[in-house]
Amino acid sequence: MNKKAAMSRSRKSPAASPTGDPFLLTPGPLTTSPGVKQAMLHDRGSRDEQFTALTRRIRERLLAVVDGAGTHDCVPIQGSGTYALEAMLAGLLPRNGRLLNLVNGAYGRRVTRICEYLGRTVVVYETAEDSPPDPHAVERILAADTSITHVSLVYCETTSGILNPVQAIADLAARHGKALLLDAMSAFGALPLSVREIAVEGIAASANKCLEGVPGVSFCIARRTALERSAGNAHSLSLDLYEQWRALEGNGQWRFTPPTHCLLALDQALTELEQEGGAAGRLRRYAENCRLLVSGMRALGFRTFLKDQWQAPIIVTFHVPADPAFAFPAFYEGLRVRGYLIYPGKLTGPDTFRIGCIGRLGSSEMEGFLEAVREVVAELGIRNCAPD
Ligand SMILES: *Cc1c(COP(=O)(O)O)cnc(C)c1O
């Protein structure tokens, strides 16, 4: 037995994941339920009626999560969330469109990057990573630049965990006659989102965040009238939202090999979402995870990057302790051998790390995690967990 294995055997608080896999306190991929993993133990023929029925059902169920039946349609795309985001921007933003992109983190910056690849014109309004966009400033930009056609926003900016003011921005965009494109990747399935309340032209999200499915499939929920107008906008064959939509609406088949196992998992994940009481039920569990995490970490002396009023219960950014005994790689490793994987920081500013509240985790996993943090802090000899 090597030294590391011997050490991990003597831990007081080994993680008790049923599969022996670590708990993923990350923003996706994340810990999935036994039922979701089990659902993948089948092979499906992509042209078979059983599978086209599965695709149809998933599209309807995803649409129902945002009350979109009748006005919107769901277009699934093979690949991670960025694929759906790129397909949405390429499809719904006409080549002569002009996007106002509201940025306060890396995912907002990614939208700008995608538009640069696509050759679309972008106007960027950027705020600090701990600050939501100011609706008055957005109003002034829209009033001054009437050639803007679309506005884009990240619902929960996973870079920091900040909750952006979706309703206020959607109302503002609607009042100025601009179409809203929403990156709801780390919000969909937990944070409130109804297209009857929030005027939105397109939403991009993926299976492996709050929906608690596995990575490999993403989707765009778009207003039908916008999809109808989107023919010819795409720059890419595989990411052509319009053609993907036409194929699924036509013979119900995917144009290219579908991620069959991911879709089986997503269907089961959607059943489990319903069993939990939909997005509202899931949000209650995540909010409790977040509350336990933040209060437990604060009790140890750690400090959150965001003010509580902006914190979404999705992922929490903590400052690294100033104590020279702290080193992120050793902290990470101590938690890893105890069965918990965390995420490094992604901010442009201060030194931080992130802990996710999402995935198939509840209060006992959060308590177990906090116990592991206590042990690692002691083991590394960190006397003070406060930042500078
Ligand atoms: C996860 C995420 C994405 C997509 O990232 P992928 O790695 O492509 O899945 C986009 N935006 C936000 C806000 C996210 O959290």
Short mmCIF file of C-alpha atoms and ligand atoms in Angstrom, two decimals:
data_model
loop_
_atom_site.label_atom_id
_atom_site.label_comp_id
_atom_site.label_asym_id
_atom_site.label_seq_id
_atom_site.Cartn_x
_atom_site.Cartn_y
_atom_site.Cartn_z
CA MET A 1 0.00 0.00 0.00
CA ASN A 2 1.42 3.41 -0.88
CA LYS A 3 1.60 6.21 1.63
CA LYS A 4 -1.37 8.13 0.22
CA ALA A 5 -3.67 5.09 0.36
CA ALA A 6 -2.57 4.34 3.91
CA MET A 7 -3.27 7.94 4.91
CA SER A 8 -6.72 8.00 3.35
CA ARG A 9 -7.65 4.79 5.22
CA SER A 10 -7.00 6.41 8.54
CA ARG A 11 -9.25 9.41 7.90
CA LYS A 12 -11.90 10.08 10.47
CA SER A 13 -14.40 11.31 7.91
CA PRO A 14 -14.14 9.30 4.70
CA ALA A 15 -16.81 10.36 2.22
CA ALA A 16 -19.61 7.83 1.93
CA SER A 17 -20.57 8.15 -1.72
CA PRO A 18 -22.53 5.02 -2.71
CA THR A 19 -20.34 4.43 -5.77
CA GLY A 20 -17.04 5.24 -4.08
CA ASP A 21 -16.71 8.21 -6.45
CA PRO A 22 -15.83 11.57 -4.97
CA PHE A 23 -18.58 14.11 -4.36
CA LEU A 24 -18.28 16.85 -6.97
CA LEU A 25 -18.68 20.25 -5.33
CA THR A 26 -18.17 21.80 -8.73
CA PRO A 27 -20.42 23.58 -11.21
CA GLY A 28 -20.76 20.61 -13.56
CA PRO A 29 -20.13 17.88 -14.29
CA LEU A 30 -21.58 17.21 -10.88
CA THR A 31 -22.69 14.37 -8.66
CA THR A 32 -25.61 12.53 -10.25
CA SER A 33 -28.15 10.23 -8.61
CA PRO A 34 -27.99 6.43 -8.82
CA GLY A 35 -31.16 6.57 -10.97
CA VAL A 36 -29.53 8.89 -13.52
CA LYS A 37 -26.44 6.68 -13.75
CA GLN A 38 -28.61 3.55 -14.01
CA ALA A 39 -30.66 5.05 -16.86
CA MET A 40 -27.58 4.98 -19.11
CA LEU A 41 -27.24 1.20 -19.05
CA HIS A 42 -29.14 0.83 -22.33
CA ASP A 43 -28.36 1.08 -26.00
CA ARG A 44 -30.76 2.91 -28.28
CA GLY A 45 -30.93 3.01 -32.06
CA SER A 46 -30.88 6.64 -33.15
CA ARG A 47 -33.42 6.09 -35.96
CA ASP A 48 -35.73 3.94 -33.88
CA GLU A 49 -39.22 5.10 -32.90
CA GLN A 50 -38.46 4.44 -29.20
CA PHE A 51 -35.62 6.96 -29.41
CA THR A 52 -37.44 9.62 -31.44
CA ALA A 53 -40.22 9.44 -28.83
CA LEU A 54 -37.59 9.98 -26.11
CA THR A 55 -36.23 13.06 -27.91
CA ARG A 56 -39.74 14.45 -28.34
CA ARG A 57 -40.55 13.89 -24.67
CA ILE A 58 -37.33 15.56 -23.48
CA ARG A 59 -37.93 18.60 -25.69
CA GLU A 60 -41.44 18.97 -24.26
CA ARG A 61 -40.29 18.50 -20.68
CA LEU A 62 -37.48 21.07 -20.99
CA LEU A 63 -39.93 23.53 -22.51
CA ALA A 64 -42.34 22.91 -19.64
CA VAL A 65 -39.64 23.85 -17.10
CA VAL A 66 -39.89 27.46 -18.40
CA ASP A 67 -43.63 27.43 -19.31
CA GLY A 68 -42.66 27.72 -22.98
CA ALA A 69 -45.34 25.55 -24.64
CA GLY A 70 -47.06 27.45 -27.45
CA THR A 71 -44.59 30.33 -27.74
CA HIS A 72 -41.15 28.70 -27.68
CA ASP A 73 -39.47 25.52 -28.84
CA CYS A 74 -36.60 23.47 -27.48
CA VAL A 75 -33.72 22.64 -29.80
CA PRO A 76 -31.20 20.20 -28.29
CA ILE A 77 -27.60 20.33 -29.49
CA GLN A 78 -24.88 17.70 -29.09
CA GLY A 79 -22.04 18.90 -26.87
CA SER A 80 -21.41 20.91 -23.73
CA GLY A 81 -23.20 24.14 -22.84
CA THR A 82 -20.96 26.35 -24.97
CA TYR A 83 -22.17 24.52 -28.09
CA ALA A 84 -25.79 25.53 -27.43
CA LEU A 85 -24.65 29.05 -26.55
CA GLU A 86 -22.76 29.36 -29.83
CA ALA A 87 -25.65 27.81 -31.80
CA MET A 88 -28.06 30.27 -30.16
CA LEU A 89 -25.93 33.33 -30.91
CA ALA A 90 -25.25 32.19 -34.48
CA GLY A 91 -28.90 31.43 -35.13
CA LEU A 92 -30.84 34.12 -33.31
CA LEU A 93 -28.46 37.02 -33.84
CA PRO A 94 -28.75 37.99 -37.53
CA ARG A 95 -25.52 38.73 -39.39
CA ASN A 96 -26.39 42.44 -39.40
CA GLY A 97 -27.55 42.35 -35.77
CA ARG A 98 -25.90 44.31 -32.96
CA LEU A 99 -25.58 42.78 -29.51
CA LEU A 100 -25.30 44.60 -26.18
CA ASN A 101 -23.49 42.07 -24.00
CA LEU A 102 -23.65 42.56 -20.23
CA VAL A 103 -20.48 41.13 -18.72
CA ASN A 104 -19.35 40.50 -15.14
CA GLY A 105 -17.31 37.34 -15.48
CA ALA A 106 -15.68 34.79 -17.75
CA TYR A 107 -18.94 33.43 -19.18
CA GLY A 108 -20.09 36.89 -20.23
CA ARG A 109 -16.66 37.37 -21.85
CA ARG A 110 -17.15 34.05 -23.63
CA VAL A 111 -20.26 35.47 -25.34
CA THR A 112 -18.09 38.30 -26.68
CA ARG A 113 -15.50 35.74 -27.89
CA ILE A 114 -18.17 33.72 -29.69
CA CYS A 115 -19.48 36.85 -31.41
CA GLU A 116 -15.94 37.67 -32.54
CA TYR A 117 -15.66 34.22 -34.15
CA LEU A 118 -19.08 34.72 -35.73
CA GLY A 119 -18.27 38.20 -36.99
CA ARG A 120 -21.23 39.73 -35.13
CA THR A 121 -21.03 43.26 -33.78
CA VAL A 122 -20.92 43.43 -29.98
CA VAL A 123 -21.15 46.36 -27.62
CA VAL A 124 -19.87 45.38 -24.17
CA TYR A 125 -21.05 46.83 -20.89
CA GLU A 126 -18.80 45.35 -18.22
CA THR A 127 -19.11 45.67 -14.46
CA ALA A 128 -16.81 44.34 -11.73
CA GLU A 129 -17.04 40.61 -11.01
CA ASP A 130 -18.79 41.29 -7.70
CA SER A 131 -21.33 43.74 -9.14
CA PRO A 132 -24.45 43.16 -11.24
CA PRO A 133 -25.10 45.45 -14.23
CA ASP A 134 -26.78 48.73 -13.31
CA PRO A 135 -30.18 48.87 -15.08
CA HIS A 136 -29.91 52.68 -15.34
CA ALA A 137 -26.63 52.37 -17.21
CA VAL A 138 -28.15 49.73 -19.51
CA GLU A 139 -31.09 52.05 -20.12
CA ARG A 140 -28.72 54.88 -21.10
CA ILE A 141 -26.81 52.63 -23.53
CA LEU A 142 -30.02 51.42 -25.19
CA ALA A 143 -31.33 54.98 -25.47
CA ALA A 144 -28.08 56.27 -26.97
CA ASP A 145 -27.47 53.40 -29.42
CA THR A 146 -30.77 52.57 -31.11
CA SER A 147 -29.09 50.25 -33.64
CA ILE A 148 -28.69 47.60 -30.90
CA THR A 149 -30.99 44.68 -31.75
CA HIS A 150 -30.28 42.18 -28.94
CA VAL A 151 -29.18 42.15 -25.30
CA SER A 152 -27.38 39.23 -23.68
CA LEU A 153 -27.03 38.38 -20.01
CA VAL A 154 -25.70 35.49 -17.91
CA TYR A 155 -28.38 34.57 -15.34
CA CYS A 156 -25.97 33.19 -12.73
CA GLU A 157 -22.36 34.12 -13.61
CA THR A 158 -20.65 30.93 -12.50
CA THR A 159 -17.26 32.68 -12.43
CA SER A 160 -18.22 34.18 -9.06
CA GLY A 161 -21.71 32.77 -8.35
CA ILE A 162 -23.37 36.17 -8.75
CA LEU A 163 -27.09 36.37 -9.46
CA ASN A 164 -27.74 38.86 -12.25
CA PRO A 165 -31.02 40.85 -12.35
CA VAL A 166 -32.79 38.94 -15.12
CA GLN A 167 -36.26 40.36 -14.61
CA ALA A 168 -35.09 43.99 -14.57
CA ILE A 169 -32.92 43.56 -17.68
CA ALA A 170 -35.65 41.61 -19.53
CA ASP A 171 -38.22 44.31 -18.77
CA LEU A 172 -35.81 47.00 -19.91
CA ALA A 173 -34.96 45.18 -23.14
CA ALA A 174 -38.67 44.60 -23.85
CA ARG A 175 -39.47 48.26 -23.26
CA HIS A 176 -36.83 49.24 -25.83
CA GLY A 177 -37.93 46.54 -28.29
CA LYS A 178 -34.69 44.52 -27.94
CA ALA A 179 -34.59 40.72 -27.89
CA LEU A 180 -33.00 39.12 -24.83
CA LEU A 181 -30.58 36.19 -25.18
CA LEU A 182 -29.95 34.49 -21.85
CA ASP A 183 -27.12 32.21 -20.78
CA ALA A 184 -29.07 30.30 -18.13
CA MET A 185 -26.54 27.48 -18.00
CA SER A 186 -26.06 27.30 -14.22
CA ALA A 187 -29.62 28.48 -13.42
CA PHE A 188 -31.94 26.33 -15.54
CA GLY A 189 -33.92 23.89 -13.42
CA ALA A 190 -33.36 25.68 -10.11
CA LEU A 191 -33.58 29.48 -10.32
CA PRO A 192 -37.01 30.89 -11.28
CA LEU A 193 -37.40 31.19 -15.05
CA SER A 194 -40.74 31.42 -16.81
CA VAL A 195 -40.97 32.84 -20.32
CA ARG A 196 -44.45 34.08 -19.36
CA GLU A 197 -42.84 36.43 -16.83
CA ILE A 198 -39.46 37.08 -18.38
CA ALA A 199 -39.58 38.24 -22.00
CA VAL A 200 -36.81 36.20 -23.56
CA GLU A 201 -36.04 35.34 -27.17
CA GLY A 202 -33.49 32.61 -26.48
CA ILE A 203 -32.20 30.63 -23.49
CA ALA A 204 -29.11 28.43 -23.60
CA ALA A 205 -28.57 25.72 -20.98
CA SER A 206 -27.15 22.24 -20.56
CA ALA A 207 -28.05 18.88 -19.05
CA ASN A 208 -25.26 18.67 -16.51
CA LYS A 209 -25.86 21.59 -14.14
CA CYS A 210 -29.02 22.15 -12.09
CA LEU A 211 -30.88 19.53 -14.14
CA GLU A 212 -28.45 16.98 -12.65
CA GLY A 213 -28.00 15.05 -15.89
CA VAL A 214 -24.67 14.03 -17.41
CA PRO A 215 -22.53 16.13 -19.79
CA GLY A 216 -22.88 15.67 -23.53
CA VAL A 217 -26.09 17.44 -24.47
CA SER A 218 -27.13 21.09 -24.29
CA PHE A 219 -30.12 22.97 -25.65
CA CYS A 220 -31.55 26.28 -26.71
CA ILE A 221 -35.10 27.31 -25.93
CA ALA A 222 -36.10 29.92 -28.48
CA ARG A 223 -39.16 31.87 -29.42
CA ARG A 224 -40.76 30.14 -32.42
CA THR A 225 -41.02 33.33 -34.44
CA ALA A 226 -37.29 33.90 -33.93
CA LEU A 227 -36.49 30.33 -35.03
CA GLU A 228 -38.57 30.84 -38.17
CA ARG A 229 -36.56 33.95 -39.02
CA SER A 230 -33.20 32.31 -38.31
CA ALA A 231 -32.71 30.35 -41.56
CA GLY A 232 -29.34 31.09 -43.14
CA ASN A 233 -27.89 32.95 -40.14
CA ALA A 234 -25.60 30.14 -38.94
CA HIS A 235 -21.92 30.03 -39.88
CA SER A 236 -21.60 26.36 -39.07
CA LEU A 237 -23.28 23.19 -40.27
CA SER A 238 -23.17 21.28 -37.00
CA LEU A 239 -24.27 24.29 -34.92
CA ASP A 240 -27.06 25.40 -37.28
CA LEU A 241 -29.94 25.94 -34.84
CA TYR A 242 -32.49 26.40 -37.62
CA GLU A 243 -31.57 23.17 -39.43
CA GLN A 244 -31.46 21.22 -36.16
CA TRP A 245 -34.93 22.55 -35.31
CA ARG A 246 -36.32 21.75 -38.78
CA ALA A 247 -35.01 18.18 -38.61
CA LEU A 248 -36.47 17.53 -35.16
CA GLU A 249 -39.78 19.10 -36.11
CA GLY A 250 -39.84 17.15 -39.39
CA ASN A 251 -39.08 13.47 -38.99
CA GLY A 252 -38.09 13.84 -35.34
CA GLN A 253 -34.54 12.71 -35.98
CA TRP A 254 -31.22 14.27 -35.11
CA ARG A 255 -29.14 15.32 -38.12
CA PHE A 256 -25.98 13.73 -36.72
CA THR A 257 -25.31 10.99 -34.15
CA PRO A 258 -27.23 11.90 -30.98
CA PRO A 259 -25.80 11.40 -27.47
CA THR A 260 -28.23 8.55 -26.77
CA HIS A 261 -27.00 7.67 -23.28
CA CYS A 262 -26.93 11.32 -22.19
CA LEU A 263 -30.53 11.66 -23.32
CA LEU A 264 -31.62 8.58 -21.38
CA ALA A 265 -29.94 10.12 -18.35
CA LEU A 266 -31.58 13.51 -18.96
CA ASP A 267 -35.04 11.97 -19.21
CA GLN A 268 -34.53 10.29 -15.82
CA ALA A 269 -33.06 13.52 -14.41
CA LEU A 270 -36.20 15.38 -15.50
CA THR A 271 -38.36 12.78 -13.73
CA GLU A 272 -36.32 13.31 -10.57
CA LEU A 273 -36.69 17.08 -10.95
CA GLU A 274 -40.47 16.66 -11.03
CA GLN A 275 -40.33 14.36 -8.00
CA GLU A 276 -38.43 17.05 -6.11
CA GLY A 277 -41.18 19.58 -6.80
CA GLY A 278 -39.74 21.13 -9.96
CA ALA A 279 -37.32 24.04 -9.97
CA ALA A 280 -38.83 25.49 -6.77
CA GLY A 281 -38.21 22.25 -4.88
CA ARG A 282 -34.69 21.95 -6.19
CA LEU A 283 -33.94 25.56 -5.30
CA ARG A 284 -34.97 24.86 -1.69
CA ARG A 285 -32.37 22.08 -1.43
CA TYR A 286 -29.65 24.17 -3.07
CA ALA A 287 -30.47 27.18 -0.89
CA GLU A 288 -30.10 25.00 2.22
CA ASN A 289 -26.80 23.57 0.88
CA CYS A 290 -25.58 27.11 0.32
CA ARG A 291 -26.68 28.30 3.75
CA LEU A 292 -24.91 25.41 5.49
CA LEU A 293 -21.79 25.91 3.38
CA VAL A 294 -21.50 29.66 3.91
CA SER A 295 -22.25 29.57 7.64
CA GLY A 296 -19.89 26.61 8.19
CA MET A 297 -17.04 28.19 6.24
CA ARG A 298 -17.56 31.56 7.97
CA ALA A 299 -17.45 29.80 11.34
CA LEU A 300 -13.97 28.60 10.35
CA GLY A 301 -12.96 32.15 9.42
CA PHE A 302 -13.26 31.97 5.62
CA ARG A 303 -14.76 34.96 3.83
CA THR A 304 -17.06 34.95 0.78
CA PHE A 305 -16.16 37.04 -2.27
CA LEU A 306 -19.73 38.25 -2.88
CA LYS A 307 -22.05 40.19 -0.64
CA ASP A 308 -24.93 37.96 0.51
CA GLN A 309 -27.49 39.98 -1.46
CA TRP A 310 -25.87 38.99 -4.80
CA GLN A 311 -25.05 35.37 -3.94
CA ALA A 312 -26.96 32.76 -5.97
CA PRO A 313 -27.27 29.36 -4.21
CA ILE A 314 -25.35 27.68 -7.03
CA ILE A 315 -21.64 28.15 -6.38
CA VAL A 316 -19.82 30.14 -3.71
CA THR A 317 -16.47 31.90 -4.17
CA PHE A 318 -14.24 32.14 -1.07
CA HIS A 319 -11.11 34.21 -0.62
CA VAL A 320 -8.01 32.14 0.06
CA PRO A 321 -6.69 32.60 3.62
CA ALA A 322 -3.75 34.97 4.02
CA ASP A 323 -2.07 32.51 6.42
CA PRO A 324 1.16 31.34 4.68
CA ALA A 325 0.33 27.76 5.72
CA PHE A 326 -2.47 27.79 3.12
CA ALA A 327 -1.68 26.53 -0.38
CA PHE A 328 -4.51 25.68 -2.75
CA PRO A 329 -2.94 22.46 -4.15
CA ALA A 330 -2.48 21.01 -0.64
CA PHE A 331 -5.97 22.15 0.41
CA TYR A 332 -7.45 20.58 -2.73
CA GLU A 333 -5.53 17.35 -2.18
CA GLY A 334 -6.57 17.09 1.47
CA LEU A 335 -10.22 17.41 0.45
CA ARG A 336 -9.77 15.05 -2.51
CA VAL A 337 -8.45 12.18 -0.40
CA ARG A 338 -11.46 12.68 1.87
CA GLY A 339 -13.79 12.31 -1.11
CA TYR A 340 -14.63 15.89 -2.08
CA LEU A 341 -13.58 17.70 -5.26
CA ILE A 342 -13.66 21.50 -5.25
CA TYR A 343 -12.97 24.10 -7.93
CA PRO A 344 -10.17 26.63 -8.26
CA GLY A 345 -11.06 30.32 -8.61
CA LYS A 346 -11.71 31.83 -12.02
CA LEU A 347 -11.69 35.53 -11.16
CA THR A 348 -9.42 38.06 -12.80
CA GLY A 349 -8.91 39.77 -9.43
CA PRO A 350 -8.24 38.28 -5.99
CA ASP A 351 -7.04 34.77 -5.20
CA THR A 352 -10.08 32.58 -4.55
CA PHE A 353 -11.53 29.08 -4.74
CA ARG A 354 -15.08 27.90 -5.39
CA ILE A 355 -17.45 25.38 -3.83
CA GLY A 356 -20.58 24.25 -5.66
CA CYS A 357 -23.96 23.76 -3.96
CA ILE A 358 -25.55 21.90 -6.89
CA GLY A 359 -25.81 18.27 -7.95
CA ARG A 360 -27.18 15.33 -5.99
CA LEU A 361 -25.96 16.63 -2.63
CA GLY A 362 -27.87 17.48 0.51
CA SER A 363 -27.25 18.62 4.06
CA SER A 364 -25.39 15.44 5.12
CA GLU A 365 -22.89 15.84 2.25
CA MET A 366 -22.43 19.53 3.08
CA GLU A 367 -21.84 18.65 6.77
CA GLY A 368 -19.39 15.96 5.72
CA PHE A 369 -17.60 18.43 3.51
CA LEU A 370 -17.31 21.00 6.32
CA GLU A 371 -15.88 18.33 8.62
CA ALA A 372 -13.31 17.52 5.93
CA VAL A 373 -12.41 21.23 5.63
CA ARG A 374 -11.90 21.39 9.41
CA GLU A 375 -9.56 18.40 9.27
CA VAL A 376 -7.55 19.76 6.34
CA VAL A 377 -7.23 23.18 7.95
CA ALA A 378 -5.85 21.48 11.09
CA GLU A 379 -3.60 19.14 9.10
CA LEU A 380 -2.04 22.02 7.13
CA GLY A 381 -1.58 24.03 10.33
CA ILE A 382 -3.65 26.98 9.10
CA ARG A 383 -4.34 29.09 12.14
CA ASN A 384 -6.31 31.86 10.47
CA CYS A 385 -8.63 31.33 7.49
CA ALA A 386 -9.32 35.05 6.95
CA PRO A 387 -7.98 36.77 3.83
CA ASP A 388 -5.77 39.87 4.09
C1 LIG B 1 -21.12 25.89 -17.49
C2 LIG B 1 -21.45 27.18 -18.09
C3 LIG B 1 -21.37 27.38 -19.49
C4 LIG B 1 -20.98 26.30 -20.46
O1 LIG B 1 -19.79 25.71 -20.21
P1 LIG B 1 -19.43 24.29 -20.84
O2 LIG B 1 -18.10 24.00 -20.25
O3 LIG B 1 -19.42 24.43 -22.32
O4 LIG B 1 -20.52 23.34 -20.41
C5 LIG B 1 -21.75 28.61 -19.98
N1 LIG B 1 -22.17 29.59 -19.18
C6 LIG B 1 -22.26 29.43 -17.84
C7 LIG B 1 -22.75 30.57 -17.01
C8 LIG B 1 -21.90 28.23 -17.25
O5 LIG B 1 -21.99 28.07 -15.93
#
